[in-house]
Coordinates of N, CA and C in Angstrom, one line a residue:
M20 N -9.1 -9.9 12.1 CA -8.7 -9.3 10.8 C -7.5 -8.3 11.1
K21 N -6.6 -8.3 10.1 CA -5.5 -7.4 10.2 C -5.2 -6.7 8.8
V22 N -4.8 -5.5 9.0 CA -4.4 -4.7 7.8 C -2.9 -4.3 8.0
I23 N -2.1 -4.5 7.0 CA -0.7 -4.0 6.9 C -0.7 -2.8 6.0
A24 N -0.1 -1.7 6.6 CA 0.1 -0.5 5.8 C 1.6 -0.2 5.5
F25 N 1.9 0.1 4.3 CA 3.3 0.4 3.9 C 3.4 1.9 3.7
N26 N 4.2 2.6 4.4 CA 4.5 4.0 4.2 C 5.7 4.0 3.2
G27 N 5.4 4.3 1.9 CA 6.4 4.4 0.9 C 7.1 5.7 0.8
S28 N 6.9 6.6 1.7 CA 7.6 7.8 1.8 C 8.8 7.7 2.7
P29 N 10.0 8.3 2.3 CA 11.1 8.3 3.3 C 10.8 9.2 4.5
R30 N 9.8 10.0 4.4 CA 9.5 10.9 5.6 C 8.6 10.0 6.5
V31 N 9.2 9.6 7.6 CA 8.5 8.7 8.6 C 7.2 9.4 9.1
N32 N 7.2 10.7 9.3 CA 6.0 11.3 9.8 C 5.5 12.4 8.9
G33 N 5.7 12.1 7.6 CA 5.3 13.1 6.6 C 3.8 12.9 6.3
N34 N 3.3 13.5 5.2 CA 1.9 13.6 4.9 C 1.4 12.2 4.5
T35 N 2.2 11.4 3.8 CA 1.8 10.0 3.5 C 1.5 9.2 4.7
A36 N 2.4 9.3 5.7 CA 2.3 8.6 7.0 C 1.1 9.1 7.7
Q37 N 0.9 10.4 7.7 CA -0.3 10.9 8.4 C -1.6 10.5 7.7
G38 N -1.6 10.5 6.4 CA -2.8 10.0 5.7 C -3.1 8.5 6.1
I39 N -2.1 7.7 6.1 CA -2.2 6.3 6.5 C -2.8 6.2 7.9
K40 N -2.3 7.0 8.8 CA -2.7 7.0 10.2 C -4.2 7.3 10.3
I41 N -4.7 8.3 9.5 CA -6.1 8.6 9.5 C -7.0 7.4 9.1
V42 N -6.5 6.7 8.0 CA -7.3 5.5 7.6 C -7.2 4.4 8.7
L43 N -6.1 4.2 9.3 CA -5.9 3.2 10.3 C -6.8 3.5 11.6
E44 N -6.9 4.8 11.9 CA -7.8 5.1 13.0 C -9.2 4.6 12.8
E45 N -9.7 4.7 11.6 CA -11.0 4.3 11.3 C -11.1 2.7 11.4
L46 N -10.1 2.1 10.9 CA -10.1 0.6 11.0 C -10.0 0.1 12.4
N47 N -9.2 0.8 13.2 CA -9.1 0.5 14.7 C -10.4 0.6 15.4
K48 N -11.1 1.7 15.0 CA -12.5 1.9 15.7 C -13.4 0.7 15.4
E49 N -13.2 0.0 14.3 CA -14.0 -1.1 13.9 C -13.4 -2.4 14.4
G50 N -12.4 -2.3 15.3 CA -11.8 -3.5 15.9 C -10.9 -4.3 15.0
I51 N -10.4 -3.7 13.9 CA -9.4 -4.3 13.0 C -8.0 -4.0 13.4
D52 N -7.2 -5.0 13.6 CA -5.8 -4.8 14.0 C -5.0 -4.2 12.8
T53 N -4.1 -3.3 13.1 CA -3.3 -2.7 12.0 C -1.8 -2.7 12.4
E54 N -1.0 -2.6 11.4 CA 0.5 -2.4 11.6 C 1.0 -1.6 10.4
V55 N 1.9 -0.7 10.7 CA 2.6 0.2 9.7 C 4.0 -0.3 9.6
I56 N 4.4 -0.5 8.3 CA 5.7 -0.8 8.0 C 6.3 0.4 7.2
Q57 N 7.5 0.9 7.8 CA 8.1 2.0 7.1 C 9.0 1.5 6.0
L58 N 8.4 1.6 4.8 CA 9.1 1.1 3.5 C 10.0 2.2 2.9
G59 N 9.5 3.4 2.9 CA 10.3 4.5 2.2 C 11.6 4.7 3.0
G60 N 12.7 4.8 2.2 CA 14.0 5.1 2.8 C 14.8 3.8 3.1
R61 N 14.1 2.7 3.0 CA 14.8 1.4 3.3 C 15.5 0.9 2.0
K62 N 16.5 0.1 2.2 CA 17.1 -0.5 1.0 C 16.3 -1.7 0.5
V63 N 15.5 -1.5 -0.5 CA 14.8 -2.6 -1.1 C 15.2 -2.4 -2.6
Y64 N 15.2 -3.6 -3.3 CA 15.7 -3.6 -4.6 C 14.6 -4.0 -5.6
G65 N 14.7 -3.6 -6.8 CA 13.8 -4.0 -7.8 C 13.9 -5.4 -8.3
C66 N 12.9 -5.9 -9.0 CA 12.9 -7.2 -9.5 C 14.0 -7.4 -10.6
L67 N 14.7 -8.6 -10.5 CA 15.7 -8.9 -11.4 C 15.2 -9.7 -12.7
A68 N 13.9 -10.0 -12.7 CA 13.3 -10.7 -13.8 C 14.0 -12.0 -14.0
C69 N 14.5 -12.7 -12.9 CA 15.3 -13.9 -13.0 C 14.4 -15.1 -13.2
G70 N 13.1 -15.0 -12.8 CA 12.2 -16.1 -13.0 C 12.3 -17.2 -11.9
K71 N 13.2 -17.0 -10.9 CA 13.4 -18.1 -9.9 C 12.1 -18.3 -9.1
C72 N 11.3 -17.3 -8.9 CA 10.0 -17.5 -8.1 C 9.1 -18.4 -8.8
W73 N 9.2 -18.5 -10.1 CA 8.4 -19.4 -10.9 C 8.9 -20.9 -10.7
E74 N 10.2 -21.0 -10.4 CA 10.8 -22.3 -10.1 C 10.5 -22.8 -8.7
T75 N 10.8 -21.9 -7.7 CA 10.7 -22.3 -6.3 C 9.3 -22.5 -5.8
K76 N 8.4 -21.6 -6.3 CA 7.0 -21.6 -5.9 C 6.8 -21.7 -4.4
D77 N 7.6 -20.9 -3.6 CA 7.5 -20.9 -2.2 C 7.0 -19.6 -1.6
N78 N 6.4 -18.8 -2.4 CA 5.9 -17.5 -1.9 C 7.0 -16.6 -1.4
R79 N 8.2 -16.7 -2.0 CA 9.3 -15.9 -1.6 C 10.1 -15.5 -2.9
C80 N 10.7 -14.4 -2.8 CA 11.6 -13.9 -3.8 C 13.0 -14.5 -3.6
I81 N 13.7 -14.9 -4.6 CA 15.0 -15.5 -4.5 C 16.1 -14.6 -3.9
R82 N 15.9 -13.3 -4.1 CA 16.8 -12.3 -3.6 C 16.8 -12.3 -2.1
Q83 N 18.0 -12.3 -1.5 CA 18.2 -12.3 0.0 C 18.9 -11.1 0.5
D84 N 19.1 -10.1 -0.4 CA 19.9 -8.9 0.0 C 19.1 -7.7 0.5
D85 N 17.8 -7.9 0.8 CA 17.0 -6.9 1.4 C 15.9 -7.6 2.3
E86 N 14.9 -6.8 2.7 CA 13.9 -7.2 3.6 C 12.6 -7.6 2.9
M87 N 12.6 -7.7 1.5 CA 11.4 -7.9 0.8 C 10.6 -9.1 1.2
N88 N 11.3 -10.2 1.5 CA 10.6 -11.5 1.9 C 9.8 -11.3 3.2
T89 N 10.4 -10.5 4.1 CA 9.7 -10.2 5.3 C 8.4 -9.5 5.0
F90 N 8.4 -8.5 4.1 CA 7.2 -7.8 3.7 C 6.2 -8.7 3.0
I91 N 6.7 -9.5 2.2 CA 5.8 -10.5 1.5 C 5.1 -11.4 2.5
Q92 N 5.9 -11.8 3.5 CA 5.3 -12.7 4.6 C 4.2 -11.9 5.3
K93 N 4.4 -10.6 5.6 CA 3.4 -9.8 6.3 C 2.2 -9.7 5.5
I94 N 2.4 -9.5 4.2 CA 1.2 -9.4 3.3 C 0.4 -10.7 3.2
Q95 N 1.2 -11.8 3.2 CA 0.5 -13.1 3.2 C -0.4 -13.3 4.4
E96 N 0.0 -12.8 5.5 CA -0.7 -13.0 6.8 C -1.9 -12.0 7.0
A97 N -1.9 -11.0 6.2 CA -2.9 -9.9 6.3 C -4.2 -10.2 5.5
D98 N -5.2 -9.5 6.0 CA -6.5 -9.5 5.3 C -6.6 -8.3 4.3
G99 N -5.9 -7.3 4.7 CA -6.0 -6.0 3.9 C -4.6 -5.4 3.8
I100 N -4.4 -4.6 2.8 CA -3.1 -4.0 2.5 C -3.3 -2.6 2.1
I101 N -2.6 -1.7 2.8 CA -2.6 -0.3 2.4 C -1.2 0.0 1.8
I102 N -1.1 0.6 0.7 CA 0.1 1.1 0.1 C 0.0 2.6 0.0
G103 N 0.9 3.3 0.8 CA 0.9 4.7 0.7 C 2.2 5.2 0.0
S104 N 2.0 6.2 -0.8 CA 3.2 6.7 -1.6 C 3.0 8.2 -1.8
P105 N 4.1 8.9 -1.7 CA 4.2 10.3 -2.2 C 4.2 10.2 -3.7
T106 N 3.9 11.4 -4.3 CA 3.9 11.4 -5.8 C 5.3 12.0 -6.2
Y107 N 6.1 11.1 -6.9 CA 7.4 11.5 -7.4 C 7.3 11.5 -8.9
F108 N 7.3 12.7 -9.5 CA 7.2 12.8 -10.9 C 6.1 12.0 -11.5
S109 N 4.9 12.1 -10.9 CA 3.7 11.5 -11.3 C 3.7 10.0 -11.2
N110 N 4.5 9.5 -10.2 CA 4.5 8.0 -10.0 C 4.8 7.7 -8.5
V111 N 4.8 6.5 -8.2 CA 5.1 6.0 -6.9 C 6.6 6.1 -6.6
S112 N 6.9 6.1 -5.3 CA 8.3 6.1 -4.9 C 9.0 4.8 -5.4
T113 N 10.3 4.8 -5.4 CA 11.0 3.6 -5.9 C 10.8 2.4 -5.0
E114 N 10.7 2.7 -3.7 CA 10.5 1.6 -2.8 C 9.1 0.9 -3.0
V115 N 8.1 1.7 -3.3 CA 6.8 1.2 -3.5 C 6.8 0.4 -4.8
K116 N 7.5 0.9 -5.8 CA 7.6 0.2 -7.1 C 8.3 -1.2 -6.9
A117 N 9.3 -1.2 -6.1 CA 10.0 -2.5 -5.8 C 9.0 -3.5 -5.1
L118 N 8.2 -3.0 -4.2 CA 7.2 -3.8 -3.5 C 6.2 -4.4 -4.5
I119 N 5.7 -3.5 -5.3 CA 4.7 -3.9 -6.3 C 5.2 -5.0 -7.2
D120 N 6.4 -4.7 -7.8 CA 7.0 -5.6 -8.8 C 7.3 -7.0 -8.2
R121 N 8.0 -7.0 -7.1 CA 8.5 -8.2 -6.5 C 7.4 -9.0 -5.9
C122 N 6.5 -8.4 -5.1 CA 5.4 -9.1 -4.5 C 4.4 -9.6 -5.6
G123 N 4.3 -8.7 -6.6 CA 3.4 -9.1 -7.7 C 3.9 -10.3 -8.5
F124 N 5.2 -10.4 -8.8 CA 5.7 -11.5 -9.5 C 5.7 -12.8 -8.6
V125 N 6.0 -12.7 -7.3 CA 5.9 -13.8 -6.4 C 4.5 -14.3 -6.3
A126 N 3.5 -13.4 -6.2 CA 2.1 -13.8 -6.2 C 1.7 -14.6 -7.5
K127 N 2.0 -14.0 -8.6 CA 1.7 -14.7 -9.9 C 2.4 -16.0 -10.0
A128 N 3.6 -16.1 -9.6 CA 4.4 -17.4 -9.7 C 3.8 -18.5 -8.9
N129 N 3.0 -18.1 -7.8 CA 2.5 -19.0 -6.9 C 0.9 -19.2 -7.1
G130 N 0.5 -18.9 -8.3 CA -1.0 -19.1 -8.5 C -1.9 -18.0 -8.1
G131 N -1.3 -16.9 -7.6 CA -2.1 -15.7 -7.3 C -2.8 -15.7 -5.9
D132 N -2.7 -16.8 -5.2 CA -3.3 -16.9 -3.9 C -2.8 -16.0 -2.8
L133 N -1.6 -15.5 -3.0 CA -0.9 -14.6 -2.0 C -1.8 -13.3 -1.8
L134 N -2.4 -12.8 -2.9 CA -3.1 -11.6 -2.9 C -4.6 -11.7 -3.2
R135 N -5.0 -12.7 -3.9 CA -6.3 -12.8 -4.4 C -7.3 -12.7 -3.2
G136 N -8.3 -11.8 -3.4 CA -9.4 -11.7 -2.4 C -9.1 -10.8 -1.2
K137 N -7.8 -10.3 -1.1 CA -7.5 -9.4 0.0 C -8.0 -8.0 -0.4
V138 N -8.2 -7.2 0.6 CA -8.7 -5.8 0.4 C -7.4 -4.9 0.3
G139 N -7.4 -4.1 -0.8 CA -6.2 -3.2 -1.0 C -6.7 -1.7 -1.2
A140 N -6.0 -0.8 -0.5 CA -6.3 0.6 -0.6 C -5.0 1.4 -0.8
A141 N -5.1 2.4 -1.7 CA -4.0 3.4 -1.9 C -4.2 4.6 -1.1
V142 N -3.1 5.1 -0.6 CA -3.1 6.4 0.1 C -1.9 7.2 -0.5
V143 N -2.3 8.4 -1.1 CA -1.4 9.2 -1.9 C -1.3 10.6 -1.4
S144 N -0.1 11.1 -1.3 CA 0.1 12.5 -1.1 C 0.8 13.2 -2.3
V145 N 0.5 14.4 -2.5 CA 1.0 15.2 -3.6 C 1.1 16.6 -3.3
R146 N 2.1 17.3 -3.9 CA 2.1 18.8 -3.7 C 1.0 19.5 -4.5
R147 N 0.8 19.1 -5.7 CA -0.2 19.8 -6.5 C -0.8 18.9 -7.6
A148 N 0.0 18.2 -8.4 CA -0.6 17.4 -9.5 C 0.2 16.1 -9.7
G149 N -0.4 15.2 -10.5 CA 0.3 13.9 -10.8 C -0.2 12.8 -9.9
S150 N -1.0 13.1 -8.9 CA -1.4 12.1 -7.9 C -2.3 11.0 -8.5
T151 N -3.1 11.3 -9.5 CA -4.0 10.3 -10.0 C -3.3 9.2 -10.7
F152 N -2.1 9.4 -11.3 CA -1.3 8.4 -11.8 C -0.7 7.5 -10.7
T153 N -0.3 8.1 -9.7 CA 0.3 7.4 -8.5 C -0.8 6.5 -7.9
Y154 N -2.0 7.1 -7.7 CA -3.2 6.4 -7.2 C -3.5 5.2 -8.2
S155 N -3.5 5.4 -9.5 CA -3.7 4.4 -10.5 C -2.7 3.3 -10.4
A156 N -1.4 3.6 -10.3 CA -0.4 2.6 -10.3 C -0.6 1.6 -9.2
I157 N -0.9 2.1 -8.0 CA -1.2 1.2 -6.9 C -2.4 0.4 -7.1
N158 N -3.5 1.0 -7.6 CA -4.7 0.3 -7.9 C -4.6 -0.7 -9.0
F159 N -3.8 -0.4 -10.0 CA -3.5 -1.3 -11.1 C -2.9 -2.6 -10.5
F160 N -2.0 -2.5 -9.6 CA -1.4 -3.6 -8.9 C -2.5 -4.4 -8.2
F161 N -3.3 -3.7 -7.4 CA -4.4 -4.4 -6.7 C -5.3 -5.2 -7.7
G162 N -5.6 -4.5 -8.8 CA -6.5 -5.1 -9.7 C -6.0 -6.3 -10.4
I163 N -4.8 -6.3 -10.9 CA -4.2 -7.4 -11.6 C -4.0 -8.6 -10.6
A164 N -3.9 -8.3 -9.3 CA -3.7 -9.3 -8.3 C -5.0 -9.9 -7.8
E165 N -6.1 -9.5 -8.4 CA -7.5 -9.9 -8.1 C -7.9 -9.6 -6.7
M166 N -7.5 -8.4 -6.2 CA -7.8 -7.9 -4.9 C -9.1 -7.1 -5.0
V167 N -9.7 -6.8 -3.8 CA -10.9 -6.0 -3.7 C -10.5 -4.6 -3.3
I168 N -10.9 -3.6 -4.1 CA -10.5 -2.2 -3.8 C -11.7 -1.4 -3.4
P169 N -11.7 -1.0 -2.1 CA -12.8 -0.1 -1.6 C -12.6 1.3 -2.1
S170 N -13.6 2.0 -2.3 CA -13.5 3.4 -2.7 C -13.8 4.4 -1.6
S171 N -13.7 5.6 -1.9 CA -14.0 6.7 -1.0 C -14.8 7.8 -1.7
S172 N -15.0 8.9 -1.0 CA -15.8 10.0 -1.6 C -15.0 10.8 -2.7
Y173 N -13.7 10.5 -2.8 CA -12.9 11.2 -3.8 C -11.7 10.2 -3.9
W174 N -10.8 10.5 -4.9 CA -9.6 9.7 -5.0 C -8.8 9.8 -3.7
N175 N -8.1 8.8 -3.3 CA -7.5 8.7 -2.0 C -6.2 9.5 -2.0
M176 N -6.3 10.8 -1.9 CA -5.1 11.7 -1.9 C -5.3 12.9 -1.1
T177 N -4.1 13.5 -0.7 CA -4.1 14.8 -0.1 C -3.2 15.7 -0.8
L178 N -3.6 17.0 -0.8 CA -2.7 18.0 -1.4 C -1.9 18.6 -0.2
A179 N -0.6 18.2 -0.2 CA 0.2 18.6 0.9 C 1.7 18.6 0.5
L180 N 2.4 19.6 0.9 CA 3.9 19.6 0.6 C 4.7 19.3 1.8
E181 N 4.7 20.3 2.7 CA 5.5 20.1 3.9 C 4.9 19.2 4.9
P182 N 5.7 18.4 5.7 CA 5.1 17.5 6.7 C 4.1 18.3 7.6
G183 N 2.9 17.7 7.7 CA 1.8 18.4 8.5 C 0.8 19.2 7.7
D184 N 1.2 19.5 6.4 CA 0.2 20.2 5.5 C -1.1 19.5 5.4
I185 N -1.1 18.2 5.5 CA -2.3 17.4 5.4 C -3.4 17.9 6.4
Q186 N -2.9 18.4 7.5 CA -3.9 18.8 8.6 C -4.7 20.0 8.1
K187 N -4.2 20.7 7.0 CA -5.0 21.8 6.5 C -5.9 21.4 5.4
D188 N -5.8 20.1 5.0 CA -6.6 19.6 3.8 C -7.9 18.9 4.3
D189 N -8.9 19.6 4.7 CA -10.1 19.1 5.2 C -10.7 18.0 4.3
E190 N -10.7 18.2 3.0 CA -11.3 17.2 2.1 C -10.5 16.0 2.0
G191 N -9.1 16.1 2.1 CA -8.3 15.0 2.1 C -8.5 14.1 3.3
I192 N -8.6 14.8 4.5 CA -8.8 14.1 5.8 C -10.1 13.3 5.7
Q193 N -11.2 14.0 5.2 CA -12.5 13.3 5.1 C -12.4 12.1 4.1
T194 N -11.7 12.3 3.0 CA -11.5 11.2 2.1 C -10.9 10.0 2.7
F195 N -9.8 10.2 3.5 CA -9.1 9.1 4.2 C -10.0 8.5 5.3
Q196 N -10.8 9.3 6.0 CA -11.7 8.8 7.0 C -12.8 7.9 6.3
T197 N -13.3 8.3 5.2 CA -14.3 7.6 4.5 C -13.7 6.3 4.0
L198 N -12.5 6.4 3.5 CA -11.8 5.2 3.0 C -11.6 4.2 4.1
G199 N -11.2 4.6 5.3 CA -11.1 3.7 6.4 C -12.4 3.0 6.8
K200 N -13.5 3.8 6.8 CA -14.8 3.2 7.1 C -15.2 2.2 6.0
N201 N -15.0 2.5 4.7 CA -15.3 1.6 3.6 C -14.5 0.4 3.6
M202 N -13.2 0.5 3.9 CA -12.3 -0.6 4.0 C -12.7 -1.6 5.1
A203 N -13.1 -1.0 6.3 CA -13.5 -1.8 7.4 C -14.8 -2.6 7.0
H204 N -15.7 -1.9 6.4 CA -17.0 -2.5 5.9 C -16.7 -3.6 5.0
T205 N -15.9 -3.4 4.0 CA -15.5 -4.4 3.0 C -14.9 -5.6 3.7
L206 N -13.9 -5.4 4.6 CA -13.2 -6.5 5.3 C -14.3 -7.3 6.1
K207 N -15.2 -6.7 6.7 CA -16.2 -7.4 7.5 C -17.1 -8.2 6.7
K208 N -17.5 -7.7 5.5 CA -18.4 -8.4 4.6 C -17.7 -9.6 4.0
L209 N -16.4 -9.4 3.6 CA -15.7 -10.5 3.1 C -15.3 -11.6 4.1
N210 N -15.2 -11.3 5.3 CA -14.8 -12.2 6.4 C -16.0 -12.7 7.2
S211 N -17.2 -12.4 6.8 CA -18.4 -12.9 7.6 C -18.9 -14.2 7.2

């Protein structure tokens, strides 16, 4: 089993990345392979609403001017997906939104099999407020894609501003550890 995690923050070692790492540590303890893709700060573009993915039906976006098809291929090969995002004005980063929109349309255009039945988890960092909408935006994507969403002991978020502040958020750390354990349990049940 393999989980692909997307760090939607441009901060490579920021709080979102550190939250993802906490979840991945729990997955690794359970023998699940993991890979992190640095999404934030990369040049990825939004959906053009051109409808070409509905014509080609090849699990690819027609756009060739960024790395999105590489990311979609990684998702296709994975059993689980983590999308991490900082909270920007109560929503996901622009790179995460591009991933959601383009991967979502490609999946729908190809009958939904690209994402259906995979396990998806959100990891969110926030300074103070707005994180529940960011958390919801990611989970709405997982839900409409017919994915399985494991829960935790609280919403999957940390209150942290400066890189490293997550290390002071004991409840956030525990929430991400529990999420990793629950995601591993869910993956094992679905793949047994």
